[in-house]
Short mmCIF file of C-alpha atoms in Angstrom, two decimals:
data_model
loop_
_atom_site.label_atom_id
_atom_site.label_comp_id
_atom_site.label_asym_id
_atom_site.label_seq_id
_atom_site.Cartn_x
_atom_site.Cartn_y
_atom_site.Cartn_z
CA UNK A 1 98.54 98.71 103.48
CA UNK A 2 97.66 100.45 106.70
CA UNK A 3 97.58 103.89 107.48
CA UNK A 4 99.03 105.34 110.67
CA UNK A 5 99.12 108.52 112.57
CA UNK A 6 101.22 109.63 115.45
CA UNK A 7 102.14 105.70 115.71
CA UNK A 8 98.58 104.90 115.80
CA UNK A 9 96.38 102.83 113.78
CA UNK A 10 93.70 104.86 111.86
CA UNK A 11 90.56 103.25 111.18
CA UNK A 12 89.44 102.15 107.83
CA UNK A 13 85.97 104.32 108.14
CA UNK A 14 88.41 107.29 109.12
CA UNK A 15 90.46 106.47 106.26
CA UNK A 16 87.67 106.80 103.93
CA UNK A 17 86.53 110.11 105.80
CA UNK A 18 90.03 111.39 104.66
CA UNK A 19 90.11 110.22 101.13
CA UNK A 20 86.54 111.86 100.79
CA UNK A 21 87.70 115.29 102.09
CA UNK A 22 91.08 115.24 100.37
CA UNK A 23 89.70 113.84 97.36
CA UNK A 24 91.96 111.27 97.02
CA UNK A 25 91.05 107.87 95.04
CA UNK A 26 91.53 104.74 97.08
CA UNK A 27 94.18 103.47 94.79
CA UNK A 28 96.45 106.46 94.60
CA UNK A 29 99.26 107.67 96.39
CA UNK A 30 99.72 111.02 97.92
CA UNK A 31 101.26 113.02 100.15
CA UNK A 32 99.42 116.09 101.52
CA UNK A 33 101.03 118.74 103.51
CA UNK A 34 98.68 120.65 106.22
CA UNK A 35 99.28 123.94 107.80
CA UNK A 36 98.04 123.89 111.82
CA UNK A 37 95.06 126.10 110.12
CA UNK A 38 93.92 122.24 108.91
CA UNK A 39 94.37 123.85 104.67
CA UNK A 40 96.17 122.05 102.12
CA UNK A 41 99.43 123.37 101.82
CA UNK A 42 101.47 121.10 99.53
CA UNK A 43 100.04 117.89 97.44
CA UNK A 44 102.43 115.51 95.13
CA UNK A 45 101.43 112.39 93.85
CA UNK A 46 105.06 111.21 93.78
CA UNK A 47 107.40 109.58 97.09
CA UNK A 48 108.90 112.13 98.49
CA UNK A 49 112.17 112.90 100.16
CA UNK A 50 112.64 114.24 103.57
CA UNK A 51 115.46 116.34 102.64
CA UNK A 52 112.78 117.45 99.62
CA UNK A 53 109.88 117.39 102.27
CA UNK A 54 111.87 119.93 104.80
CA UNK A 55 112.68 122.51 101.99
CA UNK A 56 109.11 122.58 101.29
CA UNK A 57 108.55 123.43 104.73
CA UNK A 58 111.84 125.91 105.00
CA UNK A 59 110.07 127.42 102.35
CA UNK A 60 106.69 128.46 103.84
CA UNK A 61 106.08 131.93 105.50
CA UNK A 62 105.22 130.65 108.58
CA UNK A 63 108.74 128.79 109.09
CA UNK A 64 110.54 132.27 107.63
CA UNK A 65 109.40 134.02 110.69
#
């Protein structure tokens, strides 16, 4: 399928930048949480909920304070 951001189409070639810096195979699935410092802060390979997705963010330090 296509990939999107903010709405927006993202390019194949930026796409492939992503996989290649996230290390993520072009056949897999995966969800990858990013701090605003641009670092991995969550990875699963499996769908994940939005009620599951917003107590991983309730959880971090940086939504405590």
């Amino acid at each position: 399928g296509k990939s999107f951001s903010k709405g927006q189409d993202i390019s194949s070639r930026d796409v492939k930048k992503l996989r290649e810096q996230f290390k993520i195979e072009s056949s897999s699935f995966i969800i990858i949480l990013l701090g605003k410092d641009g670092n991995e802060k969550f990875r699963q390979q499996e769908v994940l909920s939005t009620d599951n997705l917003f107590n991983v963010i309730d959880a971090m330090p940086m939504r405590q304070r």
